[in-house]
Amino acid sequence: MTKVYSFLYSFGDQMLDYVWFPLLIWTVLAIPFTLLLKWTEKISPVYQYHCRIGLQLTLPLGIIGAALAPFFTSTSAATQSMAFIVVKNPLPSVSAPSSSSAAFTFSDPMLWVGLMSVITILGALFFLAKMLFQLLQLKKMELTHHFRPLYQCRELVSNLPKIDKHAANTLIAYSKEATIPYTYGWRNTKIVIPADLKSDSDALCMAVQHELMHIKHNDFLFNTINIFVRSLFWFHPLLHYLYNSSEEYREITCDNEVLAQNTFSKKQYASLLYELAQREYRTQLAMSMAVNPSSLKKRIKILSDNTNFTSKLRTSFLIALTSAVFIVLAISCTDMTDGGITKPEVNQAQDEMQKPPKPASPLYVINGEQWTDKNKIKNELAGLKTKYIKSIDVLKGDKAKEKYGKAGESGVIEIQINNPDKAFTDLKDKNSVEPPPKKKDHFVAVEKMPELIGGLASLQKKIDYPEMARKAGIEGRVIVQFIVNEQGQVENPQVIRGIGGGADKEALRVIKQAKFKPGTQQDQKVRVQYSLPITFRLQTSD
């Protein structure tokens, strides 16, 4: 049972980072866009269609972008340096149990995240299998229909507007089973027309011309991709709404483009839609893009409301593409932090681990397990990649001794690690040595990190507690990030985690006075990104 729990915990933690968190960001960004499209009826149908298609595609692209984002930065770059949105993990930080521990609790939220992720994947596999079955059904259906190239239907082609070579090679068949015209296929596109329309040349021409618009816009390809996305995220109601509404606007876009050619009258076209709307609807394969006749009534209404429509496909595509790129970048460049831990803080801690052990070294506790092997700490713990470190807590004095007894006399460093089995096999490359930085560049981790002259206590003594913060009872820790240059001076200090009440400004003032021994890389003094915590604590009076 412990193995199942450990798997669910690790799997849930990975899914939270790579799927659920990007999915949450997508939802937050997509809802305002969707409401704008829904409430602004004056937006052209072609814009409505492309924007809805774009919103659906941004979800998988955003998740892929978020997963690949770390690979676009150097191995020394901070994880949060490319994140312009940082969100605190809403789940409490609970360490995964060690393999020797048999105890577990169903109250652990990460366990339920893992279980929910497994159910989600099983559901996705079911819907993907259903999608594959429908594709096979379409291929099987071809055996019962006689398809021939459109250019061989000379009488039909002569009544159509001018068509290009690709449209002329489209395959067409007449079906007694079909009640609604539909199109399918990527390369060898095929049109299926109800057999009874063959006797009405005008209705046949309008139906075929409408399907040719689908082929021109590659609608079957987009429809297939969106069904794939909907299958993966079958549980998300917003995706279902976007898919269903995009179906309607896809048809409306083709309707308007057919009428824009001025070959058929609006009255004739509306009559065809009305006649199709009265037909009994036989469930069609979703992959075929056959539309429920109930949506035809809305299409007729929009035809009567729009007396002059010109498709602006290129402009619409650019608008949708720009919006989609913005959302994908927002998802890719959003990061989740646990308790404010930053990569510079992790690198500083690991730099300390690699130094020769002092007579009184702190106790390292990893996921509840005490580590006492100095070589193991230096070689494995110091080589951990930041993405696997969930949190670092430092215990000192009585608090450390109370929790760990004599072993905690020199202090305790508690580290919680995600997926420890993978974390300790995916260590940093020890042989990768970075060259000295170019002018104005800086490192995040170097062979020898800068050392604060006088220690952190010397800075704490310089703090003047802001009156505003004192009156408001504000206290806490302000983290300031800055560059230590080759002369040991502080450059570009910025508050990356503040508490307000004037404390942030006071922390910046104190940090600007700090002096360091410069950091070195390959025995050269270099510019190093660094961060320090400044603690504001009100004195309690007895």
JSON list of C-alpha atoms in Angstrom, two decimals, residues 227-371:
[
{"chain": "A", "resi": 227, "resn": "ILE", "atom": "CA", "xyz": [-11.71, 16.94, -30.66]},
{"chain": "A", "resi": 228, "resn": "PHE", "atom": "CA", "xyz": [-8.29, 15.62, -29.61]},
{"chain": "A", "resi": 229, "resn": "VAL", "atom": "CA", "xyz": [-7.89, 18.48, -27.11]},
{"chain": "A", "resi": 230, "resn": "ARG", "atom": "CA", "xyz": [-11.43, 17.97, -25.82]},
{"chain": "A", "resi": 231, "resn": "SER", "atom": "CA", "xyz": [-10.70, 14.26, -25.37]},
{"chain": "A", "resi": 232, "resn": "LEU", "atom": "CA", "xyz": [-7.61, 15.01, -23.28]},
{"chain": "A", "resi": 233, "resn": "PHE", "atom": "CA", "xyz": [-9.44, 17.53, -21.11]},
{"chain": "A", "resi": 234, "resn": "TRP", "atom": "CA", "xyz": [-12.86, 15.89, -21.22]},
{"chain": "A", "resi": 235, "resn": "PHE", "atom": "CA", "xyz": [-13.74, 17.14, -17.73]},
{"chain": "A", "resi": 236, "resn": "HIS", "atom": "CA", "xyz": [-13.41, 20.87, -18.51]},
{"chain": "A", "resi": 237, "resn": "PRO", "atom": "CA", "xyz": [-16.81, 22.53, -19.23]},
{"chain": "A", "resi": 238, "resn": "LEU", "atom": "CA", "xyz": [-15.24, 25.61, -20.83]},
{"chain": "A", "resi": 239, "resn": "LEU", "atom": "CA", "xyz": [-13.62, 23.47, -23.53]},
{"chain": "A", "resi": 240, "resn": "HIS", "atom": "CA", "xyz": [-16.96, 21.83, -24.32]},
{"chain": "A", "resi": 241, "resn": "TYR", "atom": "CA", "xyz": [-18.61, 25.25, -24.62]},
{"chain": "A", "resi": 242, "resn": "LEU", "atom": "CA", "xyz": [-15.85, 26.57, -26.87]},
{"chain": "A", "resi": 243, "resn": "TYR", "atom": "CA", "xyz": [-16.01, 23.50, -29.09]},
{"chain": "A", "resi": 244, "resn": "ASN", "atom": "CA", "xyz": [-19.80, 23.55, -29.46]},
{"chain": "A", "resi": 245, "resn": "SER", "atom": "CA", "xyz": [-19.97, 27.30, -30.09]},
{"chain": "A", "resi": 246, "resn": "SER", "atom": "CA", "xyz": [-17.06, 27.16, -32.56]},
{"chain": "A", "resi": 247, "resn": "GLU", "atom": "CA", "xyz": [-19.06, 24.57, -34.54]},
{"chain": "A", "resi": 248, "resn": "GLU", "atom": "CA", "xyz": [-21.87, 27.08, -34.99]},
{"chain": "A", "resi": 249, "resn": "TYR", "atom": "CA", "xyz": [-19.59, 29.94, -36.02]},
{"chain": "A", "resi": 250, "resn": "ARG", "atom": "CA", "xyz": [-17.67, 27.64, -38.36]},
{"chain": "A", "resi": 251, "resn": "GLU", "atom": "CA", "xyz": [-20.88, 26.99, -40.28]},
{"chain": "A", "resi": 252, "resn": "ILE", "atom": "CA", "xyz": [-21.96, 30.64, -40.16]},
{"chain": "A", "resi": 253, "resn": "THR", "atom": "CA", "xyz": [-18.56, 31.71, -41.54]},
{"chain": "A", "resi": 254, "resn": "CYS", "atom": "CA", "xyz": [-18.95, 29.34, -44.49]},
{"chain": "A", "resi": 255, "resn": "ASP", "atom": "CA", "xyz": [-22.56, 30.46, -45.04]},
{"chain": "A", "resi": 256, "resn": "ASN", "atom": "CA", "xyz": [-21.51, 34.09, -45.28]},
{"chain": "A", "resi": 257, "resn": "GLU", "atom": "CA", "xyz": [-18.57, 33.35, -47.55]},
{"chain": "A", "resi": 258, "resn": "VAL", "atom": "CA", "xyz": [-20.83, 31.43, -49.94]},
{"chain": "A", "resi": 259, "resn": "LEU", "atom": "CA", "xyz": [-23.26, 34.37, -50.08]},
{"chain": "A", "resi": 260, "resn": "ALA", "atom": "CA", "xyz": [-20.39, 36.87, -50.45]},
{"chain": "A", "resi": 261, "resn": "GLN", "atom": "CA", "xyz": [-19.68, 35.37, -53.90]},
{"chain": "A", "resi": 262, "resn": "ASN", "atom": "CA", "xyz": [-23.09, 36.65, -55.10]},
{"chain": "A", "resi": 263, "resn": "THR", "atom": "CA", "xyz": [-23.79, 33.41, -56.97]},
{"chain": "A", "resi": 264, "resn": "PHE", "atom": "CA", "xyz": [-26.79, 32.37, -54.88]},
{"chain": "A", "resi": 265, "resn": "SER", "atom": "CA", "xyz": [-29.55, 34.53, -53.47]},
{"chain": "A", "resi": 266, "resn": "LYS", "atom": "CA", "xyz": [-29.93, 34.83, -49.72]},
{"chain": "A", "resi": 267, "resn": "LYS", "atom": "CA", "xyz": [-33.55, 33.70, -50.02]},
{"chain": "A", "resi": 268, "resn": "GLN", "atom": "CA", "xyz": [-32.58, 30.49, -51.83]},
{"chain": "A", "resi": 269, "resn": "TYR", "atom": "CA", "xyz": [-29.85, 29.73, -49.33]},
{"chain": "A", "resi": 270, "resn": "ALA", "atom": "CA", "xyz": [-32.10, 30.38, -46.32]},
{"chain": "A", "resi": 271, "resn": "SER", "atom": "CA", "xyz": [-34.75, 28.09, -47.85]},
{"chain": "A", "resi": 272, "resn": "LEU", "atom": "CA", "xyz": [-32.17, 25.30, -48.13]},
{"chain": "A", "resi": 273, "resn": "LEU", "atom": "CA", "xyz": [-31.15, 25.75, -44.48]},
{"chain": "A", "resi": 274, "resn": "TYR", "atom": "CA", "xyz": [-34.81, 25.76, -43.41]},
{"chain": "A", "resi": 275, "resn": "GLU", "atom": "CA", "xyz": [-35.50, 22.57, -45.36]},
{"chain": "A", "resi": 276, "resn": "LEU", "atom": "CA", "xyz": [-32.50, 20.82, -43.79]},
{"chain": "A", "resi": 277, "resn": "ALA", "atom": "CA", "xyz": [-33.56, 22.01, -40.34]},
{"chain": "A", "resi": 278, "resn": "GLN", "atom": "CA", "xyz": [-36.86, 20.10, -40.67]},
{"chain": "A", "resi": 279, "resn": "ARG", "atom": "CA", "xyz": [-35.14, 16.79, -41.27]},
{"chain": "A", "resi": 280, "resn": "GLU", "atom": "CA", "xyz": [-34.85, 14.01, -38.74]},
{"chain": "A", "resi": 281, "resn": "TYR", "atom": "CA", "xyz": [-31.39, 14.14, -37.22]},
{"chain": "A", "resi": 282, "resn": "ARG", "atom": "CA", "xyz": [-29.51, 10.88, -37.29]},
{"chain": "A", "resi": 283, "resn": "THR", "atom": "CA", "xyz": [-26.47, 10.87, -35.01]},
{"chain": "A", "resi": 284, "resn": "GLN", "atom": "CA", "xyz": [-23.40, 11.41, -37.12]},
{"chain": "A", "resi": 285, "resn": "LEU", "atom": "CA", "xyz": [-19.76, 10.86, -36.32]},
{"chain": "A", "resi": 286, "resn": "ALA", "atom": "CA", "xyz": [-18.32, 13.98, -34.70]},
{"chain": "A", "resi": 287, "resn": "MET", "atom": "CA", "xyz": [-15.24, 13.61, -36.87]},
{"chain": "A", "resi": 288, "resn": "SER", "atom": "CA", "xyz": [-17.33, 14.21, -40.00]},
{"chain": "A", "resi": 289, "resn": "MET", "atom": "CA", "xyz": [-18.35, 17.77, -38.98]},
{"chain": "A", "resi": 290, "resn": "ALA", "atom": "CA", "xyz": [-22.02, 16.96, -39.62]},
{"chain": "A", "resi": 291, "resn": "VAL", "atom": "CA", "xyz": [-23.97, 19.61, -37.70]},
{"chain": "A", "resi": 292, "resn": "ASN", "atom": "CA", "xyz": [-27.19, 19.08, -35.77]},
{"chain": "A", "resi": 293, "resn": "PRO", "atom": "CA", "xyz": [-30.06, 20.72, -37.74]},
{"chain": "A", "resi": 294, "resn": "SER", "atom": "CA", "xyz": [-31.16, 22.60, -34.59]},
{"chain": "A", "resi": 295, "resn": "SER", "atom": "CA", "xyz": [-28.22, 24.96, -35.15]},
{"chain": "A", "resi": 296, "resn": "LEU", "atom": "CA", "xyz": [-29.51, 25.73, -38.66]},
{"chain": "A", "resi": 297, "resn": "LYS", "atom": "CA", "xyz": [-32.25, 27.95, -37.18]},
{"chain": "A", "resi": 298, "resn": "LYS", "atom": "CA", "xyz": [-29.62, 30.21, -35.64]},
{"chain": "A", "resi": 299, "resn": "ARG", "atom": "CA", "xyz": [-27.77, 30.31, -38.98]},
{"chain": "A", "resi": 300, "resn": "ILE", "atom": "CA", "xyz": [-30.96, 31.43, -40.75]},
{"chain": "A", "resi": 301, "resn": "LYS", "atom": "CA", "xyz": [-31.46, 34.21, -38.20]},
{"chain": "A", "resi": 302, "resn": "ILE", "atom": "CA", "xyz": [-27.89, 35.46, -38.64]},
{"chain": "A", "resi": 303, "resn": "LEU", "atom": "CA", "xyz": [-28.32, 35.40, -42.43]},
{"chain": "A", "resi": 304, "resn": "SER", "atom": "CA", "xyz": [-31.34, 37.68, -42.08]},
{"chain": "A", "resi": 305, "resn": "ASP", "atom": "CA", "xyz": [-29.51, 40.00, -39.68]},
{"chain": "A", "resi": 306, "resn": "ASN", "atom": "CA", "xyz": [-26.40, 40.42, -41.84]},
{"chain": "A", "resi": 307, "resn": "THR", "atom": "CA", "xyz": [-27.23, 42.04, -45.12]},
{"chain": "A", "resi": 308, "resn": "ASN", "atom": "CA", "xyz": [-23.67, 42.76, -46.16]},
{"chain": "A", "resi": 309, "resn": "PHE", "atom": "CA", "xyz": [-20.86, 40.46, -45.05]},
{"chain": "A", "resi": 310, "resn": "THR", "atom": "CA", "xyz": [-17.31, 40.24, -46.32]},
{"chain": "A", "resi": 311, "resn": "SER", "atom": "CA", "xyz": [-15.01, 37.60, -44.84]},
{"chain": "A", "resi": 312, "resn": "LYS", "atom": "CA", "xyz": [-11.83, 39.03, -43.38]},
{"chain": "A", "resi": 313, "resn": "LEU", "atom": "CA", "xyz": [-10.00, 35.78, -42.89]},
{"chain": "A", "resi": 314, "resn": "ARG", "atom": "CA", "xyz": [-6.47, 37.18, -42.82]},
{"chain": "A", "resi": 315, "resn": "THR", "atom": "CA", "xyz": [-7.26, 39.89, -40.26]},
{"chain": "A", "resi": 316, "resn": "SER", "atom": "CA", "xyz": [-9.27, 37.46, -38.16]},
{"chain": "A", "resi": 317, "resn": "PHE", "atom": "CA", "xyz": [-6.46, 34.91, -38.22]},
{"chain": "A", "resi": 318, "resn": "LEU", "atom": "CA", "xyz": [-3.89, 37.51, -37.12]},
{"chain": "A", "resi": 319, "resn": "ILE", "atom": "CA", "xyz": [-6.09, 38.70, -34.24]},
{"chain": "A", "resi": 320, "resn": "ALA", "atom": "CA", "xyz": [-6.69, 35.13, -33.07]},
{"chain": "A", "resi": 321, "resn": "LEU", "atom": "CA", "xyz": [-3.00, 34.28, -33.46]},
{"chain": "A", "resi": 322, "resn": "THR", "atom": "CA", "xyz": [-1.90, 37.32, -31.45]},
{"chain": "A", "resi": 323, "resn": "SER", "atom": "CA", "xyz": [-4.34, 36.51, -28.64]},
{"chain": "A", "resi": 324, "resn": "ALA", "atom": "CA", "xyz": [-3.27, 32.86, -28.66]},
{"chain": "A", "resi": 325, "resn": "VAL", "atom": "CA", "xyz": [0.43, 33.75, -28.48]},
{"chain": "A", "resi": 326, "resn": "PHE", "atom": "CA", "xyz": [-0.25, 36.04, -25.52]},
{"chain": "A", "resi": 327, "resn": "ILE", "atom": "CA", "xyz": [-2.08, 33.30, -23.62]},
{"chain": "A", "resi": 328, "resn": "VAL", "atom": "CA", "xyz": [0.55, 30.65, -24.44]},
{"chain": "A", "resi": 329, "resn": "LEU", "atom": "CA", "xyz": [3.35, 32.95, -23.26]},
{"chain": "A", "resi": 330, "resn": "ALA", "atom": "CA", "xyz": [1.42, 33.80, -20.10]},
{"chain": "A", "resi": 331, "resn": "ILE", "atom": "CA", "xyz": [0.99, 30.10, -19.27]},
{"chain": "A", "resi": 332, "resn": "SER", "atom": "CA", "xyz": [4.60, 29.25, -20.17]},
{"chain": "A", "resi": 333, "resn": "CYS", "atom": "CA", "xyz": [6.05, 32.14, -18.16]},
{"chain": "A", "resi": 334, "resn": "THR", "atom": "CA", "xyz": [3.96, 31.58, -15.04]},
{"chain": "A", "resi": 335, "resn": "ASP", "atom": "CA", "xyz": [5.62, 29.80, -12.16]},
{"chain": "A", "resi": 336, "resn": "MET", "atom": "CA", "xyz": [4.42, 28.34, -8.89]},
{"chain": "A", "resi": 337, "resn": "THR", "atom": "CA", "xyz": [6.38, 28.84, -5.69]},
{"chain": "A", "resi": 338, "resn": "ASP", "atom": "CA", "xyz": [6.15, 27.03, -2.37]},
{"chain": "A", "resi": 339, "resn": "GLY", "atom": "CA", "xyz": [6.46, 29.36, 0.61]},
{"chain": "A", "resi": 340, "resn": "GLY", "atom": "CA", "xyz": [8.46, 31.97, -1.31]},
{"chain": "A", "resi": 341, "resn": "ILE", "atom": "CA", "xyz": [11.50, 29.73, -1.94]},
{"chain": "A", "resi": 342, "resn": "THR", "atom": "CA", "xyz": [13.65, 30.97, -4.81]},
{"chain": "A", "resi": 343, "resn": "LYS", "atom": "CA", "xyz": [16.42, 29.36, -6.79]},
{"chain": "A", "resi": 344, "resn": "PRO", "atom": "CA", "xyz": [19.11, 31.76, -5.52]},
{"chain": "A", "resi": 345, "resn": "GLU", "atom": "CA", "xyz": [18.25, 30.66, -1.98]},
{"chain": "A", "resi": 346, "resn": "VAL", "atom": "CA", "xyz": [18.58, 27.02, -3.02]},
{"chain": "A", "resi": 347, "resn": "ASN", "atom": "CA", "xyz": [21.91, 27.68, -4.74]},
{"chain": "A", "resi": 348, "resn": "GLN", "atom": "CA", "xyz": [23.27, 29.46, -1.68]},
{"chain": "A", "resi": 349, "resn": "ALA", "atom": "CA", "xyz": [22.28, 26.53, 0.53]},
{"chain": "A", "resi": 350, "resn": "GLN", "atom": "CA", "xyz": [23.87, 24.05, -1.86]},
{"chain": "A", "resi": 351, "resn": "ASP", "atom": "CA", "xyz": [27.04, 26.12, -2.01]},
{"chain": "A", "resi": 352, "resn": "GLU", "atom": "CA", "xyz": [27.29, 25.79, 1.76]},
{"chain": "A", "resi": 353, "resn": "MET", "atom": "CA", "xyz": [26.84, 22.02, 1.48]},
{"chain": "A", "resi": 354, "resn": "GLN", "atom": "CA", "xyz": [29.84, 21.73, -0.86]},
{"chain": "A", "resi": 355, "resn": "LYS", "atom": "CA", "xyz": [32.20, 23.51, 1.52]},
{"chain": "A", "resi": 356, "resn": "PRO", "atom": "CA", "xyz": [34.43, 21.40, 3.82]},
{"chain": "A", "resi": 357, "resn": "PRO", "atom": "CA", "xyz": [32.43, 20.31, 6.88]},
{"chain": "A", "resi": 358, "resn": "LYS", "atom": "CA", "xyz": [32.86, 22.44, 9.97]},
{"chain": "A", "resi": 359, "resn": "PRO", "atom": "CA", "xyz": [33.35, 20.89, 13.43]},
{"chain": "A", "resi": 360, "resn": "ALA", "atom": "CA", "xyz": [29.70, 21.66, 14.20]},
{"chain": "A", "resi": 361, "resn": "SER", "atom": "CA", "xyz": [27.66, 21.18, 11.02]},
{"chain": "A", "resi": 362, "resn": "PRO", "atom": "CA", "xyz": [23.86, 21.38, 10.94]},
{"chain": "A", "resi": 363, "resn": "LEU", "atom": "CA", "xyz": [21.70, 18.28, 10.74]},
{"chain": "A", "resi": 364, "resn": "TYR", "atom": "CA", "xyz": [20.12, 17.69, 7.32]},
{"chain": "A", "resi": 365, "resn": "VAL", "atom": "CA", "xyz": [16.63, 16.14, 7.33]},
{"chain": "A", "resi": 366, "resn": "ILE", "atom": "CA", "xyz": [15.37, 15.06, 3.91]},
{"chain": "A", "resi": 367, "resn": "ASN", "atom": "CA", "xyz": [11.66, 14.16, 3.67]},
{"chain": "A", "resi": 368, "resn": "GLY", "atom": "CA", "xyz": [11.71, 13.27, 7.37]},
{"chain": "A", "resi": 369, "resn": "GLU", "atom": "CA", "xyz": [14.92, 11.18, 7.14]},
{"chain": "A", "resi": 370, "resn": "GLN", "atom": "CA", "xyz": [18.09, 12.36, 8.92]},
{"chain": "A", "resi": 371, "resn": "TRP", "atom": "CA", "xyz": [21.22, 12.46, 6.75]}
]
